[in-house]
CSV table of C-alpha atoms and ligand atoms in Angstrom, one decimal:
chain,number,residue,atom,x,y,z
Z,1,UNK,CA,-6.6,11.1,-30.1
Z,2,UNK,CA,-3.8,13.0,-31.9
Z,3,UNK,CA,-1.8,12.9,-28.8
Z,4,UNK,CA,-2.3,9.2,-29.3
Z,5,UNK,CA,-1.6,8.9,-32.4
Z,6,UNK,CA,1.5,11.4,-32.3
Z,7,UNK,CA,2.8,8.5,-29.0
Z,8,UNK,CA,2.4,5.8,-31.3
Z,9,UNK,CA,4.3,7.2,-34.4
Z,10,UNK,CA,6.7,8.1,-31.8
Z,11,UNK,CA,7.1,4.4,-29.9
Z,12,UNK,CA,7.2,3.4,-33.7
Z,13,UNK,CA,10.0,5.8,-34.6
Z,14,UNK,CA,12.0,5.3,-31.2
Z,15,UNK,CA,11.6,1.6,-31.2
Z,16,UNK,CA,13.6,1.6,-35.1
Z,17,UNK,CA,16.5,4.1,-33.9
Z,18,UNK,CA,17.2,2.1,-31.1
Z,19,UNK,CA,17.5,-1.0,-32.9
Z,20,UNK,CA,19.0,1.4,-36.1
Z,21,UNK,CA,17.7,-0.1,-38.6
Z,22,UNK,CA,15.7,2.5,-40.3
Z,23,UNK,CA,17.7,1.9,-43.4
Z,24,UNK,CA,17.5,-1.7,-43.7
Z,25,UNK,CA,13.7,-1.3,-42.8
Z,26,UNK,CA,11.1,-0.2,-45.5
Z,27,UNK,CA,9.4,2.8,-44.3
Z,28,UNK,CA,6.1,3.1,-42.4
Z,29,UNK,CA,3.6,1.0,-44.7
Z,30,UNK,CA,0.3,2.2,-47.0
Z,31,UNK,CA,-1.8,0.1,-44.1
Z,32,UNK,CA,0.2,2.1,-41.2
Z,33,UNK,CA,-0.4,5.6,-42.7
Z,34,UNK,CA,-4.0,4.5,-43.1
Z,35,UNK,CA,-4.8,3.9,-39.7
Z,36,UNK,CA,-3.1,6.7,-38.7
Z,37,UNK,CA,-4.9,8.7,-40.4
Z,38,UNK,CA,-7.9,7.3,-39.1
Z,39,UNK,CA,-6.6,7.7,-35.9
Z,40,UNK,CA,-6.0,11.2,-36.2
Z,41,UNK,CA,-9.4,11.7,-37.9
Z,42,UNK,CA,-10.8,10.2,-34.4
Z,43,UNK,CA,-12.2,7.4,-35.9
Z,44,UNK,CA,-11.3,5.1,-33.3
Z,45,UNK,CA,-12.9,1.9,-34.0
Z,46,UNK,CA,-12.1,2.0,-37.9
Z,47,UNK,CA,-8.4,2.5,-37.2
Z,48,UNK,CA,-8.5,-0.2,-34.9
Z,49,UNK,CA,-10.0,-2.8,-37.4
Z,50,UNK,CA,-7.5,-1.6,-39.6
Z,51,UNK,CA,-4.6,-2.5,-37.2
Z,52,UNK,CA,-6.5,-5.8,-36.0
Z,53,UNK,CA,-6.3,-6.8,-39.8
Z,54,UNK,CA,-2.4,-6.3,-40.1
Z,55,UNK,CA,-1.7,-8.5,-36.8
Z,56,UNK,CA,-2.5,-11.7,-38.9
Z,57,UNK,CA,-1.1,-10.5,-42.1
Z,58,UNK,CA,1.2,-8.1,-41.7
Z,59,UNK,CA,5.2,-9.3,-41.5
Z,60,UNK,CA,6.2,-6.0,-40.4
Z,61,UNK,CA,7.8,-5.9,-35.9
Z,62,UNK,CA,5.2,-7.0,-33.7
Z,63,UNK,CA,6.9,-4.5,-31.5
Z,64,UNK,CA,4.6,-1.9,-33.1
Z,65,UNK,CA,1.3,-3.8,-32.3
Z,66,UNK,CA,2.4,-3.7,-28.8
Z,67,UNK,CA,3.3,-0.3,-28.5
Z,68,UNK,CA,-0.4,0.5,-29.7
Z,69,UNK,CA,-2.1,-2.2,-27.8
Z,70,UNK,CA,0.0,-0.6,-24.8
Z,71,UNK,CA,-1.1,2.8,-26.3
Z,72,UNK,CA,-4.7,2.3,-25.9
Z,73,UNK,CA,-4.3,1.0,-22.3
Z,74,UNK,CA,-2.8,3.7,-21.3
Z,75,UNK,CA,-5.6,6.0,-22.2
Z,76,UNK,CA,-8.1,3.5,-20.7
Z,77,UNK,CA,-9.2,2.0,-23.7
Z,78,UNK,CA,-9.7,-1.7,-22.5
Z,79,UNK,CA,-11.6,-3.3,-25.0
Z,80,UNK,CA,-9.4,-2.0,-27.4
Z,81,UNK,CA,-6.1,-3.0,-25.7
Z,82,UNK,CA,-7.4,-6.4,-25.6
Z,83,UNK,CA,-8.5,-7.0,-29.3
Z,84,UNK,CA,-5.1,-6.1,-29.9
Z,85,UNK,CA,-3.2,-8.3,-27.5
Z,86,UNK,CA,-5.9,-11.2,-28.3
Z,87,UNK,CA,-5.1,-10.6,-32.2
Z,88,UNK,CA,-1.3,-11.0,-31.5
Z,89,UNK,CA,-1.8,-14.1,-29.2
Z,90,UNK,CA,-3.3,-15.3,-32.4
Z,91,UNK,CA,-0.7,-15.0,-34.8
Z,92,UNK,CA,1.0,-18.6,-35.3
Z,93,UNK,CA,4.3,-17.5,-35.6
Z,94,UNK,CA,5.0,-16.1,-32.1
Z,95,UNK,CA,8.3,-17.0,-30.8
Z,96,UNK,CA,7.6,-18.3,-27.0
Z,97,UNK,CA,9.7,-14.8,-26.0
Z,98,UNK,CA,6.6,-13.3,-27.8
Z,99,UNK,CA,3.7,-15.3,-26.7
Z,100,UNK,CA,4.8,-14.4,-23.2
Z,101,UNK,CA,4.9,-10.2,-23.8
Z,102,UNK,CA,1.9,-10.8,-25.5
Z,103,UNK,CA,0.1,-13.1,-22.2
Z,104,UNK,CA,1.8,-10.2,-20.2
Z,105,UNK,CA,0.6,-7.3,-21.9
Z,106,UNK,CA,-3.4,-8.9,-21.7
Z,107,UNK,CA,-3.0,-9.5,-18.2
Z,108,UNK,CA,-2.0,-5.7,-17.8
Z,109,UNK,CA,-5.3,-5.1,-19.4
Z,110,UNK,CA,-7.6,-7.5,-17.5
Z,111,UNK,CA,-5.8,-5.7,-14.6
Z,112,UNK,CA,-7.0,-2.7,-15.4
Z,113,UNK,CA,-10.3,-3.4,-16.0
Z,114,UNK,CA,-10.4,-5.3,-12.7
Z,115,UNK,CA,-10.9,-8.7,-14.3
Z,116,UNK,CA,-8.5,-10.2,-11.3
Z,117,UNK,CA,-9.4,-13.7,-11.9
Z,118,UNK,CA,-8.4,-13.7,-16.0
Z,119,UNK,CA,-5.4,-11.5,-14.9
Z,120,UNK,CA,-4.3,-14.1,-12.3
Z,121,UNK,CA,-4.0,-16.7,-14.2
Z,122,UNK,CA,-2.5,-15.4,-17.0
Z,123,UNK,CA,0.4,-14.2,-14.9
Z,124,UNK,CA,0.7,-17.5,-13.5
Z,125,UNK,CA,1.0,-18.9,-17.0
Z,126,UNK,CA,3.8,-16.2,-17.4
Z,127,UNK,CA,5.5,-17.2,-14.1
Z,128,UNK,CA,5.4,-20.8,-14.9
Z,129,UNK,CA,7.1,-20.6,-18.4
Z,130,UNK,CA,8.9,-17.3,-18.9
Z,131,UNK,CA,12.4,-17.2,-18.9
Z,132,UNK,CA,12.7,-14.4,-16.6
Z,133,UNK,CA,9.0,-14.8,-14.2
Z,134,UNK,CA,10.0,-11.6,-11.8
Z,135,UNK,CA,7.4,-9.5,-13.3
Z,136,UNK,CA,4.8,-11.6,-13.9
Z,137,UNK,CA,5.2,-13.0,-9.9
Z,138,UNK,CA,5.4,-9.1,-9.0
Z,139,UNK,CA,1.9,-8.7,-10.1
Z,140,UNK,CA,0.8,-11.8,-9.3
Z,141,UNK,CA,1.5,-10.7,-6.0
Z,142,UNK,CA,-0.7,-7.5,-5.9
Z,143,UNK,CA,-3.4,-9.7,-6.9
Z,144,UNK,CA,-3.1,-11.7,-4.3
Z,145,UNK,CA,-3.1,-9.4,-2.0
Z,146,UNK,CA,-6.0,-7.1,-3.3
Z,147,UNK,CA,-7.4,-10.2,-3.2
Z,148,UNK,CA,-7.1,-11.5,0.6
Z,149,UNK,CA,-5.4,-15.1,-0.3
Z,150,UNK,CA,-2.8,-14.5,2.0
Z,151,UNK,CA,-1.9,-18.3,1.5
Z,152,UNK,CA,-1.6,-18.1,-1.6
Z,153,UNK,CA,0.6,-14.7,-1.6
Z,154,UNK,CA,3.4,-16.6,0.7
Z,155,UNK,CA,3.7,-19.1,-1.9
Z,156,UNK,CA,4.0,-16.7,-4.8
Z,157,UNK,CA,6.5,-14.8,-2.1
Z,158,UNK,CA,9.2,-18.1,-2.0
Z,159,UNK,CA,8.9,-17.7,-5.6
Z,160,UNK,CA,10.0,-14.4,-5.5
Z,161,UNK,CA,12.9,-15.0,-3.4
Z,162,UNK,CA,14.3,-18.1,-5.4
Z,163,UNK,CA,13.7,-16.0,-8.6
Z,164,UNK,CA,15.4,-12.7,-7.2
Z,165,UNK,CA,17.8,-14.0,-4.2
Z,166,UNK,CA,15.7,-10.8,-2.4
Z,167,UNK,CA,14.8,-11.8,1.3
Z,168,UNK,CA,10.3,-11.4,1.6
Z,169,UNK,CA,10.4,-11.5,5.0
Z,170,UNK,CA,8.6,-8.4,5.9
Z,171,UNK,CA,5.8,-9.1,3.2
Z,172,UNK,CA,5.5,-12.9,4.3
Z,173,UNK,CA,5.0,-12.2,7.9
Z,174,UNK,CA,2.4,-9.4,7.6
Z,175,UNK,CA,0.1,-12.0,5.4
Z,176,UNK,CA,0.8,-14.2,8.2
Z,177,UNK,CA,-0.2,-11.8,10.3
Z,178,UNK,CA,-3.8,-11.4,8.0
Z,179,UNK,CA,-4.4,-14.6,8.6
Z,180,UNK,CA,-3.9,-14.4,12.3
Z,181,UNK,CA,-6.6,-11.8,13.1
Z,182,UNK,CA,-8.6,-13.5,10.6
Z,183,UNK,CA,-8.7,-16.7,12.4
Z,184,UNK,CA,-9.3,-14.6,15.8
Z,185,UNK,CA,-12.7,-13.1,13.9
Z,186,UNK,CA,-13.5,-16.4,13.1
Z,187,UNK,CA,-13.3,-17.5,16.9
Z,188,UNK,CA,-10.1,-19.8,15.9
Z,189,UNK,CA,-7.4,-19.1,18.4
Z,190,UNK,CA,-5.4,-21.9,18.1
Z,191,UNK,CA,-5.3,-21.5,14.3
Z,192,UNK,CA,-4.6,-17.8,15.4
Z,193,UNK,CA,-1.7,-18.9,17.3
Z,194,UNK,CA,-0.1,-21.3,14.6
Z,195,UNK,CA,-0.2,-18.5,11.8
Z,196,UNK,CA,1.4,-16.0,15.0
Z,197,UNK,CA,4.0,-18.8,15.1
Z,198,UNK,CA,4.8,-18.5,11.5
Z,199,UNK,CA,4.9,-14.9,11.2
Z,200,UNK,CA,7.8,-14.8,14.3
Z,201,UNK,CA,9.8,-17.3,11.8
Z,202,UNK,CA,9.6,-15.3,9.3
Z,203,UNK,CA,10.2,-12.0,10.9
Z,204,UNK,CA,11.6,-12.1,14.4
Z,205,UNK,CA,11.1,-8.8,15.7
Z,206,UNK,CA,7.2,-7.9,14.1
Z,207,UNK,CA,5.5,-5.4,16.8
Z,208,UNK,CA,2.3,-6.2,14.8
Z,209,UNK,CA,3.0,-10.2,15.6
Z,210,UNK,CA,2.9,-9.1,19.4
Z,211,UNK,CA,-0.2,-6.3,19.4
Z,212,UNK,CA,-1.8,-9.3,17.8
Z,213,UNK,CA,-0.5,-12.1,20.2
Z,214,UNK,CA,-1.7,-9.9,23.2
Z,215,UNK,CA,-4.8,-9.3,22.1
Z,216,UNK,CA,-5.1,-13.2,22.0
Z,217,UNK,CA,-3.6,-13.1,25.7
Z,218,UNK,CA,-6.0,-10.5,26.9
Z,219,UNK,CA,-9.0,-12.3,25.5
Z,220,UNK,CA,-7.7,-15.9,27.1
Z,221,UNK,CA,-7.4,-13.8,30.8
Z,222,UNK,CA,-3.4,-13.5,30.6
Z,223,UNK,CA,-3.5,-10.1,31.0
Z,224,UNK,CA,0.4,-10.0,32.0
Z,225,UNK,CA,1.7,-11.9,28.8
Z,226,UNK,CA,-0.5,-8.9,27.2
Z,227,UNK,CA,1.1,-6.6,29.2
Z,228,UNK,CA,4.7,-7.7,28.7
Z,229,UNK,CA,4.1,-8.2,24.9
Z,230,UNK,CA,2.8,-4.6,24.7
Z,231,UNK,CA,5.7,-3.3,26.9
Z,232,UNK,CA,8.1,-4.5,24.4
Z,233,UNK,CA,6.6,-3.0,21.6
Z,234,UNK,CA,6.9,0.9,23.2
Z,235,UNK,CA,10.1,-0.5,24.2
Z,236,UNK,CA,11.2,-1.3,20.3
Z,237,UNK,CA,8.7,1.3,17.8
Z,238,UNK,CA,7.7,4.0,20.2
Z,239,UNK,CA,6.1,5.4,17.1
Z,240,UNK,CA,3.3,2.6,17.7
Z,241,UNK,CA,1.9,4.3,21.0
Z,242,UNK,CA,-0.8,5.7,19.6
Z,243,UNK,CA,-2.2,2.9,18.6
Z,244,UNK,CA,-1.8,0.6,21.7
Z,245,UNK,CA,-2.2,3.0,24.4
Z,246,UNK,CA,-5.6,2.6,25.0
Z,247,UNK,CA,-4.9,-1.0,25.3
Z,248,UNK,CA,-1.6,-0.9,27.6
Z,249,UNK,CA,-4.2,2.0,29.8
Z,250,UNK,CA,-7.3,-0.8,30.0
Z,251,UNK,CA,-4.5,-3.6,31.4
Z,252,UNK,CA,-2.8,-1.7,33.9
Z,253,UNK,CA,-5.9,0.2,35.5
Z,254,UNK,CA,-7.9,-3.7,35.3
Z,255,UNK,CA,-4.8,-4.4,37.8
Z,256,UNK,CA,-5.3,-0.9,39.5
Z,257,UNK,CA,-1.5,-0.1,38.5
Z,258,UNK,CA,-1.6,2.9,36.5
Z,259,UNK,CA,2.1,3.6,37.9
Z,260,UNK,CA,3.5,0.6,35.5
Z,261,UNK,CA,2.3,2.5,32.8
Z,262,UNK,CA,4.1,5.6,34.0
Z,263,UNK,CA,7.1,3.4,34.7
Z,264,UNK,CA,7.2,2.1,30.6
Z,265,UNK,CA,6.7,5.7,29.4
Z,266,UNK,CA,8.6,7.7,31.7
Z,267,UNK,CA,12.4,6.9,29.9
Z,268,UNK,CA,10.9,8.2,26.6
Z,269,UNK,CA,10.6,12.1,28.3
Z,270,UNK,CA,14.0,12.5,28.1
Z,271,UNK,CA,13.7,11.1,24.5
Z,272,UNK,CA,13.1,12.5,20.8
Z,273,UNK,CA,9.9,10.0,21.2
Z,274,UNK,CA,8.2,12.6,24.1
Z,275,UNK,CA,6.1,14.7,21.7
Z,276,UNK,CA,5.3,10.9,20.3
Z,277,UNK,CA,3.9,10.5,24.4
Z,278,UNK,CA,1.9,14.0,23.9
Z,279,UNK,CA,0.6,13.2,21.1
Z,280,UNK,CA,-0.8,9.3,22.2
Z,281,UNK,CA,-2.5,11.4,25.0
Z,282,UNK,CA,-4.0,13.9,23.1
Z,283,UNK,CA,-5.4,11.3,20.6
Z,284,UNK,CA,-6.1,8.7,22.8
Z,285,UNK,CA,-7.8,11.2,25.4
Z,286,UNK,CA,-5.8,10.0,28.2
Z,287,UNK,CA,-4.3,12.3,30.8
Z,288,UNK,CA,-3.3,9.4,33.6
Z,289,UNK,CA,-1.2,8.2,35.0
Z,290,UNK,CA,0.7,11.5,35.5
Z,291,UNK,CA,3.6,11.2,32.6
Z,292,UNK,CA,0.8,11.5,30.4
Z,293,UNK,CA,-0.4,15.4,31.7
Z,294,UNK,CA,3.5,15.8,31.8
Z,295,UNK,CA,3.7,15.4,28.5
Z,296,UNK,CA,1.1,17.2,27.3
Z,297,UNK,CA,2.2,20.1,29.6
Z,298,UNK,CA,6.1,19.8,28.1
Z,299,UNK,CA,4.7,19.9,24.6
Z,300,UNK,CA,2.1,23.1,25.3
Z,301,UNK,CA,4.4,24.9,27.2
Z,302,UNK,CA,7.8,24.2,25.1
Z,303,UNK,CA,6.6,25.7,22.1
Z,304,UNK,CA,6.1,29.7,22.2
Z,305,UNK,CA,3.7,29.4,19.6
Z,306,UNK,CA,1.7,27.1,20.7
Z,307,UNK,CA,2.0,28.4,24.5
Z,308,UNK,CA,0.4,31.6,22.9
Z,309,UNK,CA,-2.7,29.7,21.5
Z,310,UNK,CA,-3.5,27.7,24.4
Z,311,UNK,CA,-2.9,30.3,27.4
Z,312,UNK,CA,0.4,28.8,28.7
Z,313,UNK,CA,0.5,31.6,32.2
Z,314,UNK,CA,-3.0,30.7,32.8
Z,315,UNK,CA,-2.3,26.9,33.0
Z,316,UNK,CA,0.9,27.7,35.2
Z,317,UNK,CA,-1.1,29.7,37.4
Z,318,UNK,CA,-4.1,27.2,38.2
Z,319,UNK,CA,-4.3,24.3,40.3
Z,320,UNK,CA,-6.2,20.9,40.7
Z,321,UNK,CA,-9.5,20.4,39.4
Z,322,UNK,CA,-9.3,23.7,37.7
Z,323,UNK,CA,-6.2,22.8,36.2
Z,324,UNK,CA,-7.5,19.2,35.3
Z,325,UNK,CA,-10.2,21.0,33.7
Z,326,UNK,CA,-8.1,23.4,31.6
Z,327,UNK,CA,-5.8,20.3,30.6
Z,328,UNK,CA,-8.4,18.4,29.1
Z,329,UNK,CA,-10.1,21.4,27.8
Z,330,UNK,CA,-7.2,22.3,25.8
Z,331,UNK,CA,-6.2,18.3,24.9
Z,332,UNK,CA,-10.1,18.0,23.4
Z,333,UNK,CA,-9.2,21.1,21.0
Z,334,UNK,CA,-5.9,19.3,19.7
Z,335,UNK,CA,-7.8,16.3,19.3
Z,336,UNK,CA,-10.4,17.8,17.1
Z,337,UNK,CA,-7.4,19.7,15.2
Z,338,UNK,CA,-5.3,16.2,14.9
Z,339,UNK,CA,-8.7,14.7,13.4
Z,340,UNK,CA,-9.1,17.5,10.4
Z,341,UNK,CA,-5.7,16.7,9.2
Z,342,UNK,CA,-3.9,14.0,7.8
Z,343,UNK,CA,-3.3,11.4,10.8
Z,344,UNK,CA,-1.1,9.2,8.9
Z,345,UNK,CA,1.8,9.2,6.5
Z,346,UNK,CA,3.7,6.4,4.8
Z,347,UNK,CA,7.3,6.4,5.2
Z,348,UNK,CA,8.3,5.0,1.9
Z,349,UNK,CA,6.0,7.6,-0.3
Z,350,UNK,CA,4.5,9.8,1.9
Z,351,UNK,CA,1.4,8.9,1.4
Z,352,UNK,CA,-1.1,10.6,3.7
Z,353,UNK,CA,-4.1,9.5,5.3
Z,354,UNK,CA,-6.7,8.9,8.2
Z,355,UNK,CA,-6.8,5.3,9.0
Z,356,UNK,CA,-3.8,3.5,10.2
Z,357,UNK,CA,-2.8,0.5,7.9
Z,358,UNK,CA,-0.2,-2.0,7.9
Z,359,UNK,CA,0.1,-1.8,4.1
Z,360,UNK,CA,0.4,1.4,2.3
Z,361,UNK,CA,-2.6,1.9,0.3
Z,362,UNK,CA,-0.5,3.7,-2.7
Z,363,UNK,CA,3.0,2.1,-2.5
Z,364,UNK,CA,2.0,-1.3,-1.4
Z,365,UNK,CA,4.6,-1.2,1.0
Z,366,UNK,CA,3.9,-3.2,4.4
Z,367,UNK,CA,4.9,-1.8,7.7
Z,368,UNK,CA,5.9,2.1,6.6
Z,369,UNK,CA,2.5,3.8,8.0
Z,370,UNK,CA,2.8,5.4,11.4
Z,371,UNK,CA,1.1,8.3,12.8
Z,372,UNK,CA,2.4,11.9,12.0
Z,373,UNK,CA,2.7,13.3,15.7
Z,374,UNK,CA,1.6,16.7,14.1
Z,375,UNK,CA,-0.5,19.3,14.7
Z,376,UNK,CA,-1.9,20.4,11.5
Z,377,UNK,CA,-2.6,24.4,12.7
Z,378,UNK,CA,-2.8,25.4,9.2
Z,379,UNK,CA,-6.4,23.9,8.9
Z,380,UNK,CA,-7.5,26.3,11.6
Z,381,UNK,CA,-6.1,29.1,9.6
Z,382,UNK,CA,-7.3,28.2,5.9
Z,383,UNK,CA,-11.5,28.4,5.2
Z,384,UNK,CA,-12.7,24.6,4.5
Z,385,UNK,CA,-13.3,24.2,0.8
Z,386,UNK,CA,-17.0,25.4,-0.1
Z,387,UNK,CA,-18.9,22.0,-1.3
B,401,ZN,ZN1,3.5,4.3,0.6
């Protein structure tokens, strides 16, 4: 409590030199000093009855009432936060600048304390009538989207861009995207195919438009408009093998033609995207067609480290079904180690994790997850936590 306190003498003293008018202005008042006192005296509840009385009678900048109902957010203090922004909504004499800070600041709080439908629509209130509505749309957004009303998120979206000039195009096709594989859960496939439609115009190129349009193929019997869709997305983000390999493996052997599959990966040996290959194999556990054991082989073998640790001569020296065996021997121990580390990591914060996402779980970003393609060795060398 004295750190709070000691914050909101400080916002106080901060908010008066930047507007430098600690001359003109009287100093702190008797009712202040009061509840700061109490504040500092941890007693919470008193100081804040104290402060709730000056909102309605007290002349002096509102600008201090927010920094304290801010204050008490901060630390989690919710119900507090709110008697204070309520108390300030109540004063008559807001300016409309004013009313808005004050509709913002109690949606921050209903935020926090996961009231989403109170928070909603007070941010749409702000949207509607602010002067500037970028923020207010901005959370409005996360809502939204924490919320699953994709729909509604495009919407708020075109706001966005009239509001900002900024381009949503990435955001607005991934919520058309939701609502694609939502519509295929539901056993809608036309529906599924409109919202696919949508998310092409808004985003051309989307690889996660076409893993979801070929999943639609595969389940209608077009198992080559699957198989071309998929093609094109190794062909454009090889980082998304891993996650449609199994997939472009279950459509080529269905047409017993295993060697179209090493056809599309071959080219990306002789690329910075082969360890990419390895890795889809070790994690899929999928060592045909042949490009896939080459792989594997290239990335065991090129690494004198890692040739060490998996008994490179002994893999040179054996043949056939031994050698099969010793392949997936040794691909079933880099799967268990890929699957005690982190699998994926966000491009835009780093953010690490297991499951693959299309939005970034801490940033919010869409589209900036892919997997690692590492091999975590350290958790082999460090002791697992005790519980
Ligand atoms: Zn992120």
């Amino acid at each position: 409590m004295v750190a709070a306190a000691a914050g909101w003498a400080y916002a106080r003293f901060l908010d008066r030199q930047v507007r430098g008018r600690s001359e003109e202005e009287p100093p702190l008042s008797q009712g202040y000093l009061r509840g700061l006192n109490l504040l500092l005296d941890d007693e919470t509840d008193k100081a804040l009855e104290m402060f709730v009385r000056m909102i309605a009678t007290d002349d002096e900048a509102l600008d201090t009432h927010f920094a304290l109902g801010s204050l008490f957010r901060r630390r989690g203090e919710l119900d507090r936060a709110i008697r204070i922004h309520q108390n300030i909504l109540a004063r008559p004499d807001l300016s409309t600048a004013q009313r808005h800070s004050a509709l913002f600041a109690l949606g921050e709080d209903y935020l926090r304390a996961g009231l989403m439908d109170r928070a909603e629509s007070l941010f749409r209130q702000v949207a509607e009538q602010a002067e500037d509505p970028e923020p207010a749309l901005g959370r409005l957004v996360g809502i939204l989207e924490n919320l699953g009303e994709w729909e509604q998120a495009i919407t708020v979206r075109r706001e966005m861009e009239k509001v900002s000039g900024e381009r949503q195009d990435v955001p607005v096709a991934h919520y058309c995207c939701e609502l694609a594989e939502r519509a295929l859960t539901n056993g809608e496939p036309r529906a599924a195919r409109g919202w696919l439609k949508k998310a092409q115009r808004a985003r051309r190129a989307l690889p996660r438009g076409a893993i979801i349009r070929a999943r639609l193929a595969e389940q209608e019997g077009d198992g080559a408009l699957a198989w071309r869709l998929l093609s094109e997305v190794v062909r454009s983000s090889p980082a998304l093998l891993p996650e449609i390999l199994p997939d472009l493996h279950r459509l080529a052997a269905r047409r017993e033609d295993l060697a179209a599959l090493d056809a599309l990966l071959r080219p990306l040996l002789s690329t910075a995207d082969a360890p990419g290959v390895a890795y889809a194999a070790i994690t899929c556990d999928l060592l045909d067609p042949p490009v896939l054991e080459e792989a594997l082989v290239a990335l065991l073998t090129g690494d004198d480290t890692l040739a060490s640790l998996v008994d490179a001569p002994a893999l040179a020296e054996a043949s056939g079904e031994a050698r099969r065996q010793l392949l997936e021997r040794m691909a079933g121990g880099l799967r268990r180690l890929v699957q005690r580390g982190p699998r994926y990591r966000c491009g835009a914060c780093g953010h690490h994790g297991q499951r693959m996402s299309w939005q970034c779980p801490d940033c919010r970003s869409w589209d900036t997850i892919r997997a690692t393609a590492t091999l975590p060795l350290e958790t082999v060398l460090v002791a697992p936590p005790r519980r």
